[in-house]
PDB file of C-alpha atoms in Angstrom:
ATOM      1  CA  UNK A  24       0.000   0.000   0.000  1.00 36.00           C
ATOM      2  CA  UNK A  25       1.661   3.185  -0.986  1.00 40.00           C
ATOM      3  CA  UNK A  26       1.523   6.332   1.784  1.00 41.00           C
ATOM      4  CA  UNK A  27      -0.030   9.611   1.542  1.00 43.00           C
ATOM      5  CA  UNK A  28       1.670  12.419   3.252  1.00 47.00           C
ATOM      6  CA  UNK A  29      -0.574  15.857   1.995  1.00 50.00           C
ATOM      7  CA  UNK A  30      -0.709  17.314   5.015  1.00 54.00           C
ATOM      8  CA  UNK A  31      -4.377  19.550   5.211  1.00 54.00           C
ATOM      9  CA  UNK A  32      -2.245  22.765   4.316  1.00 48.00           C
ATOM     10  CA  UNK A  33      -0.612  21.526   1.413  1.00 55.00           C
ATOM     11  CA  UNK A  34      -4.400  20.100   0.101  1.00 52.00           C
ATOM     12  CA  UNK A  35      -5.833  23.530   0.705  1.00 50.00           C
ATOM     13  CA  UNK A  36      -2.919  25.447  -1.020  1.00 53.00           C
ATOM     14  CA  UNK A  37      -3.098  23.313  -4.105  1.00 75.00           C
ATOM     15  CA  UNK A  38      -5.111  25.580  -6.584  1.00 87.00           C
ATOM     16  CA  UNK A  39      -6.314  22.859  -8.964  1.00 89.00           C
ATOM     17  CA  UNK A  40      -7.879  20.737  -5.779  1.00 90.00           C
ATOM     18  CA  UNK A  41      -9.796  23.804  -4.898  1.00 90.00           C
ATOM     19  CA  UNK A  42     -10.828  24.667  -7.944  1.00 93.00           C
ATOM     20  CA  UNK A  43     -12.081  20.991  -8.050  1.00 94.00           C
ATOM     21  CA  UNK A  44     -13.826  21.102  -5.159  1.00 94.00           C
ATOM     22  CA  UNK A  45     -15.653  24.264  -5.910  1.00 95.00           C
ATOM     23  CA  UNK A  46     -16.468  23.065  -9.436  1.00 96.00           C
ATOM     24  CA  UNK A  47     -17.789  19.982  -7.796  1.00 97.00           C
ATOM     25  CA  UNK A  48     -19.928  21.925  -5.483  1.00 96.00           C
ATOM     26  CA  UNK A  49     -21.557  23.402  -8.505  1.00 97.00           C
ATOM     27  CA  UNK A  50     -22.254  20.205 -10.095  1.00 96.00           C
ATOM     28  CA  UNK A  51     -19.612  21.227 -12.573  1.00 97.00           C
ATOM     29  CA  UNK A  52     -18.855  17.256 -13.095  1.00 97.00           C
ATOM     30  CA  UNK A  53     -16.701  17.361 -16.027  1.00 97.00           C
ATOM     31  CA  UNK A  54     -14.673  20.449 -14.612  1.00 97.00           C
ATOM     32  CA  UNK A  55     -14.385  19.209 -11.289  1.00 96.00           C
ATOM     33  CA  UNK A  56     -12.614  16.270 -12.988  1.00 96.00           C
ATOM     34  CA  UNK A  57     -10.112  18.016 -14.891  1.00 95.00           C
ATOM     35  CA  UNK A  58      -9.041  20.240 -12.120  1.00 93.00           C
ATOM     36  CA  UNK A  59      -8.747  17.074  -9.822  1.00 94.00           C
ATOM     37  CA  UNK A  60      -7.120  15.051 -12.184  1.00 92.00           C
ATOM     38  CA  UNK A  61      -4.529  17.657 -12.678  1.00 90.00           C
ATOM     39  CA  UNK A  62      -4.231  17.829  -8.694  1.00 90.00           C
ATOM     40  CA  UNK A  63      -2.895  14.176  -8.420  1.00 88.00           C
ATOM     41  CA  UNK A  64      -0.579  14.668 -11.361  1.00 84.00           C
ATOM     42  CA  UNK A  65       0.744  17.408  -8.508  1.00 78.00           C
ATOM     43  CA  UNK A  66      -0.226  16.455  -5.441  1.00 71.00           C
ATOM     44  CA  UNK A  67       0.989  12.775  -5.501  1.00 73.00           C
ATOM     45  CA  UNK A  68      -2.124  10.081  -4.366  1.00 79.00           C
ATOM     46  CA  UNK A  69      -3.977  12.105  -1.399  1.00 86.00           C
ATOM     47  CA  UNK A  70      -7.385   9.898  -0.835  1.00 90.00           C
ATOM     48  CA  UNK A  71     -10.056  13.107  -0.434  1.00 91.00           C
ATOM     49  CA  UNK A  72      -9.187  13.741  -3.808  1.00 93.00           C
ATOM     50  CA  UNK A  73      -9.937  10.599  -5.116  1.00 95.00           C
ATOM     51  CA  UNK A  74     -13.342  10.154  -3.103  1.00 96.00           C
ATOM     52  CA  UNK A  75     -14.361  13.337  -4.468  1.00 96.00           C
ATOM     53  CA  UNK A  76     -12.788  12.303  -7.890  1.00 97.00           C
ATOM     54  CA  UNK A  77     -15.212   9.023  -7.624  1.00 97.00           C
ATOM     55  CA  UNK A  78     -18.592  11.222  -6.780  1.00 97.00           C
ATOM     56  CA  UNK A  79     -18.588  12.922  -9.841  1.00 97.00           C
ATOM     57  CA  UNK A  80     -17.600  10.037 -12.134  1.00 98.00           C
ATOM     58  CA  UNK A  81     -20.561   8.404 -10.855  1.00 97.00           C
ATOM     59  CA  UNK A  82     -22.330  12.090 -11.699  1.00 96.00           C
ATOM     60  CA  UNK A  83     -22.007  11.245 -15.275  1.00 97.00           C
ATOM     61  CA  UNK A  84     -22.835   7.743 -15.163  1.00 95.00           C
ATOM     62  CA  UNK A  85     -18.963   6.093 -15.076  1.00 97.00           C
ATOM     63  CA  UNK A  86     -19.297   3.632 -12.548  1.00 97.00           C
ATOM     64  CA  UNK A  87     -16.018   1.420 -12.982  1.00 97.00           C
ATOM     65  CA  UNK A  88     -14.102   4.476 -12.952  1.00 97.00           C
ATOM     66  CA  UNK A  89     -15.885   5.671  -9.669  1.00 97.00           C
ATOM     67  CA  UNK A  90     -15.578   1.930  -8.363  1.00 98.00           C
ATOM     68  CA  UNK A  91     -11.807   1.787  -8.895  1.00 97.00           C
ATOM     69  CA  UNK A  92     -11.589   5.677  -7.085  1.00 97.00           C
ATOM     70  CA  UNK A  93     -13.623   4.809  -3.977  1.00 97.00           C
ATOM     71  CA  UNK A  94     -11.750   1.227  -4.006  1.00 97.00           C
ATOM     72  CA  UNK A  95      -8.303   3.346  -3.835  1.00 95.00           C
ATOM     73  CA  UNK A  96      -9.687   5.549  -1.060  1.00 96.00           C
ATOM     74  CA  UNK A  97     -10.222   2.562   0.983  1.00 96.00           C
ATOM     75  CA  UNK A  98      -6.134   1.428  -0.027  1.00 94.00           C
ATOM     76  CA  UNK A  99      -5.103   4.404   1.278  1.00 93.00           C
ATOM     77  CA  UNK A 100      -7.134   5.035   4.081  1.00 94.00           C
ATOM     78  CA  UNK A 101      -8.673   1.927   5.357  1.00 94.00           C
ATOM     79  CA  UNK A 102     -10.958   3.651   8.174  1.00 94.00           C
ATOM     80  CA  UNK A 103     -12.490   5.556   5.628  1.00 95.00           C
ATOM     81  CA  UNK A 104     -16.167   5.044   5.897  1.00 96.00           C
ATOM     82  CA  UNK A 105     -17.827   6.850   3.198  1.00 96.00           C
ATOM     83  CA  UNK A 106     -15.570   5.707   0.603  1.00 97.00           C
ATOM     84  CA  UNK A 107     -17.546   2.363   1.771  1.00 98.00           C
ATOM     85  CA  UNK A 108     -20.859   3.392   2.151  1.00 98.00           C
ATOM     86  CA  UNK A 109     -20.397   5.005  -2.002  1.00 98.00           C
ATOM     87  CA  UNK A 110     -18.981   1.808  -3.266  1.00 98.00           C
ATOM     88  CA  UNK A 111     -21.767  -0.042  -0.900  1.00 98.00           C
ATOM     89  CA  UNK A 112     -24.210   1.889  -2.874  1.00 97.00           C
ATOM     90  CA  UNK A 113     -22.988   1.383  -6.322  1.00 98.00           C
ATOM     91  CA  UNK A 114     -22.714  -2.330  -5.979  1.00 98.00           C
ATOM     92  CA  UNK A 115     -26.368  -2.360  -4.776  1.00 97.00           C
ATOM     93  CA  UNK A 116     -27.401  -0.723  -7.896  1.00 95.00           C
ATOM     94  CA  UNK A 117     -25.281  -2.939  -9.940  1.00 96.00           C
ATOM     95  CA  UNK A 118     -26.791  -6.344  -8.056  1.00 96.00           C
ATOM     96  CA  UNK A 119     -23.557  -7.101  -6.139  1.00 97.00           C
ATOM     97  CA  UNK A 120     -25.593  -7.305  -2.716  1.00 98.00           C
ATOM     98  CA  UNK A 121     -22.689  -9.416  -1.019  1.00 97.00           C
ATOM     99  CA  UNK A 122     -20.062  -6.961  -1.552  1.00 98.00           C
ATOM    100  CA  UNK A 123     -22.862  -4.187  -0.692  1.00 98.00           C
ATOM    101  CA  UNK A 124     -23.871  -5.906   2.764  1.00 98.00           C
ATOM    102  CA  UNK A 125     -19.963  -6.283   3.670  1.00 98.00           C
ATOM    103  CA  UNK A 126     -19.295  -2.789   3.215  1.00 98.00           C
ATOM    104  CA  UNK A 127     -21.980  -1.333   5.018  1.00 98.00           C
ATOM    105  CA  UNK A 128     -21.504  -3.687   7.965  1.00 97.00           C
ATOM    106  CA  UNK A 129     -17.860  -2.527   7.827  1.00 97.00           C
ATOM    107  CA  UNK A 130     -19.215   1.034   7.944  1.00 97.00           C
ATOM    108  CA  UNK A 131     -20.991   0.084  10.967  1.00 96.00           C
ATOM    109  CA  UNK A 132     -17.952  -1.562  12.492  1.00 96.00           C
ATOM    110  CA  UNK A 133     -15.841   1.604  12.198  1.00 95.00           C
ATOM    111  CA  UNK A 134     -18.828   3.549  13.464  1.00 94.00           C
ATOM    112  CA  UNK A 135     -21.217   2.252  15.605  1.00 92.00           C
ATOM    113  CA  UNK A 136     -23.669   5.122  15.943  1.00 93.00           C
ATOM    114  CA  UNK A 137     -23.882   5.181  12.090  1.00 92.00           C
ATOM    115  CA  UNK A 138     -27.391   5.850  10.328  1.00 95.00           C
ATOM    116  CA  UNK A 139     -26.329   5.980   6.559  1.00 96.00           C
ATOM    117  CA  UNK A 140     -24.895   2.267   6.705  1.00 97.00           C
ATOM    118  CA  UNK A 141     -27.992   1.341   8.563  1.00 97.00           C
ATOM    119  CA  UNK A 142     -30.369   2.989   6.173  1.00 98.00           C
ATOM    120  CA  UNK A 143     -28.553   1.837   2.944  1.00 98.00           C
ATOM    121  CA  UNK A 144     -28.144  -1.516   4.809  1.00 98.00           C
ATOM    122  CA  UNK A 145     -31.977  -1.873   5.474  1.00 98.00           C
ATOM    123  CA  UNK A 146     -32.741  -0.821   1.907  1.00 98.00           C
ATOM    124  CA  UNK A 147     -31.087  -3.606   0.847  1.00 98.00           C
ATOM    125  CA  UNK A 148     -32.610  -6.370   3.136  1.00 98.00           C
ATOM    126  CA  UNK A 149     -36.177  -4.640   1.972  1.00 98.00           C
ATOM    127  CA  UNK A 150     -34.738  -5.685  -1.219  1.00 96.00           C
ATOM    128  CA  UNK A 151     -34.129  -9.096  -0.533  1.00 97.00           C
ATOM    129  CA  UNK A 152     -37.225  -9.725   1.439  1.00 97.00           C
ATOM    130  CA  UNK A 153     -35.297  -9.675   4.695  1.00 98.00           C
ATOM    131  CA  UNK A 154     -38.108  -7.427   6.235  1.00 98.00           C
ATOM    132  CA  UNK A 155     -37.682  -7.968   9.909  1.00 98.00           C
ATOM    133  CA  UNK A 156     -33.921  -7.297   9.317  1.00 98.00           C
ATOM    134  CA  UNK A 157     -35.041  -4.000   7.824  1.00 98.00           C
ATOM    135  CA  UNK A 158     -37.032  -2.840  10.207  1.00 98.00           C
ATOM    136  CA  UNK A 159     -35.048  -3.292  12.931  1.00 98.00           C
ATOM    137  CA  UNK A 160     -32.372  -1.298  11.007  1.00 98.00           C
ATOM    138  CA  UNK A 161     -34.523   1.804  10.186  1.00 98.00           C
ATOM    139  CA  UNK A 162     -36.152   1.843  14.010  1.00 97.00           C
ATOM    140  CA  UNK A 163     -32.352   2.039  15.262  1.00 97.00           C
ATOM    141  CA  UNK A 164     -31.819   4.769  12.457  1.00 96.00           C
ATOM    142  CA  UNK A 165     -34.669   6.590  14.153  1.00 96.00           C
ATOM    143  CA  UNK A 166     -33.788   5.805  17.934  1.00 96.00           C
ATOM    144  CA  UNK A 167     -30.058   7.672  16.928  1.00 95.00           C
ATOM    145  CA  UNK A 168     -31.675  10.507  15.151  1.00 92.00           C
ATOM    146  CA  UNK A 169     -35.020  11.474  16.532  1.00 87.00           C
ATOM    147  CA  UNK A 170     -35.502  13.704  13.984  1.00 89.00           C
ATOM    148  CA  UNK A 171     -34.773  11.165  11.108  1.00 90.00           C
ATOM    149  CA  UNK A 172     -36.186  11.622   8.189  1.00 96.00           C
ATOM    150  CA  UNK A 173     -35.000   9.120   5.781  1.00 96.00           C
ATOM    151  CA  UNK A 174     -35.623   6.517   8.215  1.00 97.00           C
ATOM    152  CA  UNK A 175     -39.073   6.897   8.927  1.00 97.00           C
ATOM    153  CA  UNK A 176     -39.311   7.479   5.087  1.00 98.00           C
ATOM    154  CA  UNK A 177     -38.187   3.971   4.503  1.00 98.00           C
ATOM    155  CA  UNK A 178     -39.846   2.373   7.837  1.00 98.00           C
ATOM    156  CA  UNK A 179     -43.193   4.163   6.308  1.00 98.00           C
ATOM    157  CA  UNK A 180     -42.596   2.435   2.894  1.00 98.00           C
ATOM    158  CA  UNK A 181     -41.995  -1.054   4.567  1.00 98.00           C
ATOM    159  CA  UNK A 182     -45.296  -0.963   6.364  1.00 98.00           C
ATOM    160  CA  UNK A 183     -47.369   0.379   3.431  1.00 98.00           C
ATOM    161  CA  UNK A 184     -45.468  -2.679   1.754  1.00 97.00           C
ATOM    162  CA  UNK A 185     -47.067  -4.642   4.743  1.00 97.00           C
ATOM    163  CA  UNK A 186     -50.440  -3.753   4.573  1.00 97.00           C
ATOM    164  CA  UNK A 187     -50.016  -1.748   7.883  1.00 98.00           C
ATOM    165  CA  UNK A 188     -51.683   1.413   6.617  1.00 98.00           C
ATOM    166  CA  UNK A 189     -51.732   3.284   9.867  1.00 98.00           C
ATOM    167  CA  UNK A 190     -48.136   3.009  11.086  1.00 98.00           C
ATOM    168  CA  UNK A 191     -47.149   3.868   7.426  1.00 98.00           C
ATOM    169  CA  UNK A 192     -49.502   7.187   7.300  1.00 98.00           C
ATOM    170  CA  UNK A 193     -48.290   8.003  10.946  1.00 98.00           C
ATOM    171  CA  UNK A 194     -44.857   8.040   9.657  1.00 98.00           C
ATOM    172  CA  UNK A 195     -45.177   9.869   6.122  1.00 98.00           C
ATOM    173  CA  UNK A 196     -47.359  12.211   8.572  1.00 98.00           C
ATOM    174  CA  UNK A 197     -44.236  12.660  11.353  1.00 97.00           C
ATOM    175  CA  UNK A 198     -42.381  13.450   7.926  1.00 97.00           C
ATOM    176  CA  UNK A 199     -44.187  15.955   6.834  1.00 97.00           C
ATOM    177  CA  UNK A 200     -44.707  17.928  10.266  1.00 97.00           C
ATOM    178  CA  UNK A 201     -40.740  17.688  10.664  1.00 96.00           C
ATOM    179  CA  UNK A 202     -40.178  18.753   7.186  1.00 96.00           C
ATOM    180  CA  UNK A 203     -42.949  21.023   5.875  1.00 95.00           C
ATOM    181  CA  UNK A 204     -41.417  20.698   2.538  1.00 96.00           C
ATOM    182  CA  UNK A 205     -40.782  17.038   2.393  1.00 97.00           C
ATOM    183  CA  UNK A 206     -42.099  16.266  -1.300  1.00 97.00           C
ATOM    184  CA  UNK A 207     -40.998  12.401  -0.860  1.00 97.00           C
ATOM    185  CA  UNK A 208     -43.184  11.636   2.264  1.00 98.00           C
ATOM    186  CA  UNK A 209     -46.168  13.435   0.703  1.00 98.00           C
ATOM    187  CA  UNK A 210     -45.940  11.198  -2.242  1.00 98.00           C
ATOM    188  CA  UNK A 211     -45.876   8.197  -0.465  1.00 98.00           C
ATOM    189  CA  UNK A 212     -48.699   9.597   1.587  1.00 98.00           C
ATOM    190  CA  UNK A 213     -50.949  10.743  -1.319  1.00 98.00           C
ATOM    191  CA  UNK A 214     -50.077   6.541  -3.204  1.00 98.00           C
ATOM    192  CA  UNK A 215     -51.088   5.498   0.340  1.00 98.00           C
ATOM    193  CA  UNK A 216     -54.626   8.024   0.263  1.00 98.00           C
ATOM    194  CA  UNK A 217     -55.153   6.373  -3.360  1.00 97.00           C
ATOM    195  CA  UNK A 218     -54.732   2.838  -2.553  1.00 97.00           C
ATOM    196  CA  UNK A 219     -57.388   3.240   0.126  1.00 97.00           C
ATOM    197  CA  UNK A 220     -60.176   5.372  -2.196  1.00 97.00           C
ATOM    198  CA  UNK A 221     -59.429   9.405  -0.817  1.00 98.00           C
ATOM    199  CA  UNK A 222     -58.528  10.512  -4.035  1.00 97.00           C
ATOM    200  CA  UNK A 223     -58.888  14.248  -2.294  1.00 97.00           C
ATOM    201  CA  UNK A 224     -56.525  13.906  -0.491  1.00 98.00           C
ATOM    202  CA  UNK A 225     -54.009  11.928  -2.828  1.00 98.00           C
ATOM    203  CA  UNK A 226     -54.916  14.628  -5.181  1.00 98.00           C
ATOM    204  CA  UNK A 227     -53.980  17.326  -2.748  1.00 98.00           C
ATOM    205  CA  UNK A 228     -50.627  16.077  -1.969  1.00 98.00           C
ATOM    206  CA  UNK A 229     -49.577  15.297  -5.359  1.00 98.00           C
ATOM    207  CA  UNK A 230     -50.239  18.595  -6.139  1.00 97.00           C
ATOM    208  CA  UNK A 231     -47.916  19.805  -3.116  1.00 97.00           C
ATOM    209  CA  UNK A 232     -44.826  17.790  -4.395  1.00 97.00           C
ATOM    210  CA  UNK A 233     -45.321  19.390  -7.981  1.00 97.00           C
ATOM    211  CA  UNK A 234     -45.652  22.918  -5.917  1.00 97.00           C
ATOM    212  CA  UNK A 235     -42.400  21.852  -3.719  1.00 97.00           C
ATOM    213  CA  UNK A 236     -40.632  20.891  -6.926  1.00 96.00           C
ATOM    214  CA  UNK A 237     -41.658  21.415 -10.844  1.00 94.00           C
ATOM    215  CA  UNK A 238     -39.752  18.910 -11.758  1.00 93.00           C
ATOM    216  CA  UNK A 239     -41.178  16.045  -9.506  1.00 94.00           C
ATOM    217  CA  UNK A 240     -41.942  13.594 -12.517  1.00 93.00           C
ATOM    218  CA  UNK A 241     -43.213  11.101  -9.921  1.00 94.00           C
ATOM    219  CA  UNK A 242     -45.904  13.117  -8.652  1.00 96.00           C
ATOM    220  CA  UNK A 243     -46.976  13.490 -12.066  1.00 95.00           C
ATOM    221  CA  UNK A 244     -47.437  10.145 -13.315  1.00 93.00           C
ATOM    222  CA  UNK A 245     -49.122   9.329  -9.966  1.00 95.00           C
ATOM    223  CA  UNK A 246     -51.570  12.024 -10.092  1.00 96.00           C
ATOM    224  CA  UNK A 247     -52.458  11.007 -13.809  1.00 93.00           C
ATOM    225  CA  UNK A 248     -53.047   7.296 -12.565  1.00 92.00           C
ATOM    226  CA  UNK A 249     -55.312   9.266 -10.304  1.00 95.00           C
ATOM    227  CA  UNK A 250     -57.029  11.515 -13.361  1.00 94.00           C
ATOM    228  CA  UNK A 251     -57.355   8.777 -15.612  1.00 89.00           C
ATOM    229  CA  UNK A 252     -58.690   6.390 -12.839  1.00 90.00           C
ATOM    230  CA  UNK A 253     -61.442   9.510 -12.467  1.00 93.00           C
ATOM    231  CA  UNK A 254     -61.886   9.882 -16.581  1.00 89.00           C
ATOM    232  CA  UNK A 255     -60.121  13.316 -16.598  1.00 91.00           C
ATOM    233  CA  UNK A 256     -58.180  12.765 -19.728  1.00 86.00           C
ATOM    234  CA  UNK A 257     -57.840  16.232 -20.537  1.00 90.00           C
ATOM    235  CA  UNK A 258     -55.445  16.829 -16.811  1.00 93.00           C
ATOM    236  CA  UNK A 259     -53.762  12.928 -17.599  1.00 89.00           C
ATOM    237  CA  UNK A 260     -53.277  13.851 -20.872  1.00 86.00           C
ATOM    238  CA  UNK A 261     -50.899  16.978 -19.799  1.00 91.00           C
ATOM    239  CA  UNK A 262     -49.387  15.348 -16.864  1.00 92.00           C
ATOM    240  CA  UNK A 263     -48.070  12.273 -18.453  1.00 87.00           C
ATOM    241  CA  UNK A 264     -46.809  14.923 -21.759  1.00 88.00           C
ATOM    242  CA  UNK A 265     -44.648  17.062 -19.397  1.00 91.00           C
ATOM    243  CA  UNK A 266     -43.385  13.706 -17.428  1.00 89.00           C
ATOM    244  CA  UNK A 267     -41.572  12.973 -21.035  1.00 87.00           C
ATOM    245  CA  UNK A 268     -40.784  16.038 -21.967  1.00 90.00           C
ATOM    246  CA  UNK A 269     -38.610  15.830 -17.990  1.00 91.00           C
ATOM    247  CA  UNK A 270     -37.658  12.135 -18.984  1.00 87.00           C
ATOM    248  CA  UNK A 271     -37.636  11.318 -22.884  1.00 86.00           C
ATOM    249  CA  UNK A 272     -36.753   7.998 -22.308  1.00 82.00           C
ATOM    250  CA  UNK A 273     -39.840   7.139 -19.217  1.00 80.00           C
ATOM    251  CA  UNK A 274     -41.697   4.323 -20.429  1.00 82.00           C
ATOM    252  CA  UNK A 275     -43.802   4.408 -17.298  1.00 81.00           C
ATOM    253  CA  UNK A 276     -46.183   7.818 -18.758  1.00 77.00           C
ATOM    254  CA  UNK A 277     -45.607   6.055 -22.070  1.00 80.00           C
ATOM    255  CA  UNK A 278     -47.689   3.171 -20.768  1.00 80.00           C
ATOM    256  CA  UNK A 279     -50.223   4.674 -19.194  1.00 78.00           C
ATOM    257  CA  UNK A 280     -50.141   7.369 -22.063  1.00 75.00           C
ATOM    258  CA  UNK A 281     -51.337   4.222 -24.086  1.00 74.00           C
ATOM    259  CA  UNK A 282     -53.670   2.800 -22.120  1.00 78.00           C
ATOM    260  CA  UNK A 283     -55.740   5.840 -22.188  1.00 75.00           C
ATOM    261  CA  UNK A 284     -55.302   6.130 -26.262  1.00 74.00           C
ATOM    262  CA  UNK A 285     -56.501   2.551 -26.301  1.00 77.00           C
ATOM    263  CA  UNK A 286     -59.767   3.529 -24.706  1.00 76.00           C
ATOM    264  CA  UNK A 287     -60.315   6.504 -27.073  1.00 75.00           C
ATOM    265  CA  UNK A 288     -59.605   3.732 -30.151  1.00 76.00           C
ATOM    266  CA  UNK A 289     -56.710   5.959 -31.044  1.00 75.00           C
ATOM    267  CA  UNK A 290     -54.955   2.757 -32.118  1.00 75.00           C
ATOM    268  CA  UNK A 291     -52.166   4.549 -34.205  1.00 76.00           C
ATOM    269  CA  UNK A 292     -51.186   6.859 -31.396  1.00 75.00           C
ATOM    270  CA  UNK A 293     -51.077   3.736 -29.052  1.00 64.00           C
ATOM    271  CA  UNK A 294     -48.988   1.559 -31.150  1.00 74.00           C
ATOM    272  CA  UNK A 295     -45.960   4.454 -31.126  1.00 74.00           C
ATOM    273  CA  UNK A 296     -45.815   4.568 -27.551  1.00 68.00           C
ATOM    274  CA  UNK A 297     -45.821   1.290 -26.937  1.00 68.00           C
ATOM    275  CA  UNK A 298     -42.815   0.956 -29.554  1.00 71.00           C
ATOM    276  CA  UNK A 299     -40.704   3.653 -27.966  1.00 72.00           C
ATOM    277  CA  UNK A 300     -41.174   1.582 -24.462  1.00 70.00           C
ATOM    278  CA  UNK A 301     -39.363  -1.441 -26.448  1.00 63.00           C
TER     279      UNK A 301
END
């Protein structure tokens, strides 16, 4: 294993690593790359560079790059934990759940009072059907941070999963009153309200997320389930049109785009959609 020895002064006085790090702070990916790449050609191996180095490859969708960067973090600095709990992530995406588990029990290891290993952990089991396992992951989430919203989030989603309607809307609710612009609880809220026939309500909160954020292409395809499911076809009709024009590629509003052709007869209009979802 080869040493680092940057000390933090000589990071902070290297120019291209701060330029780096600001770019990345804009969500100037490709910037942020050059800069940083040019700050290990000068710097020498220094492993914040490379972590950050490895967040915005995965930004633009390189994920064997950002593997082998967060993989090198952990060389040089094997106590890092969010180096693991990155790499954890990405190999949950890519199906690796093994490798994923490992890592985020290592995370935990290194830091016992750790929620994002726990939460990304518990995710996973959900995944797997490990449900108890989950559970108990997100309630410890929530006993270390009382104000934890991600974890009652994900606890809420479990027991909608469950059929336990009232612990899930107590949770979304809790959510929502410690967040007053939480757009993610009210969506699970409003898909809980349409489940159970309150299409007010759903309708109300769906409308709140797309307030919160314009660009909330969930709440938009759920709230023209909800219009089409009420023969509004004008509203669905709208909704599920700006949900591709946000996502091009969304085969989701393509679907239900076609379902509601089909019962218009608009047969030509229904057999293009369902082509660009192949």
């Amino acid at each position: 294993m080869e040493n680092y020895n940057i000390t933090e002064k000589e990071e902070k006085d290297n120019q291209y690593y701060s330029e780096g790090k600001k770019a990345y702070k804009e969500k100037n990916w490709l910037e942020a790359i050059e800069y940083l790449e040019k700050s290990l050609k000068f710097e020498g191996k220094y492993y914040k560079t490379y972590f950050i180095l490895g967040k915005c490859y995965l930004n633009i969708h390189k994920q064997e790059k950002a593997e082998e960067l967060f993989k090198e973090v952990i060389n040089l600095n094997q106590k890092d934990e969010y180096a693991r709990l990155e790499l954890g992530k990405l190999y949950t995406k890519q199906g690796k759940e093994k490798e994923a588990e490992k890592l985020f029990k290592e995370y935990i290891e290194l830091d016992q009072k750790g929620q994002h290993p726990r939460l990304e952990l518990g995710k996973l089991y959900v995944k797997q059907g490990k449900e108890k396992e989950a559970e108990n992951l997100f309630k410890e989430c929530i006993e270390l941070d009382q104000k934890g919203l991600h974890s009652r989030l994900e606890l809420g989603k479990l027991y909608a999963k469950q059929g336990k309607e009232k612990e899930a809307e107590e949770l979304f609710k809790k959510v929502i009153n410690l967040n007053q612009k939480d757009e993610y609880a009210r969506l699970e809220l409003g898909k809980l309200y349409a489940k159970q026939g309150k299409e007010k309500e759903a309708e109300k909160l769906f409308k709140e997320c797309i307030e919160l954020n314009q660009e909330n292409v969930y709440a938009r395809l759920e709230l023209g389930k909800l219009y089409a499911k009420q023969g509004k076809e004008k509203e669905t009709e709208k909704l599920f049109k700006e949900r591709i024009k946000l996502v091009p590629k969304d085969t989701y509003a393509r679907l239900e785009f076609g379902r509601l052709y089909a019962k218009k007869g608009k047969e030509k209009e229904v057999e293009k959609l369902f082509k660009q979802c192949i």
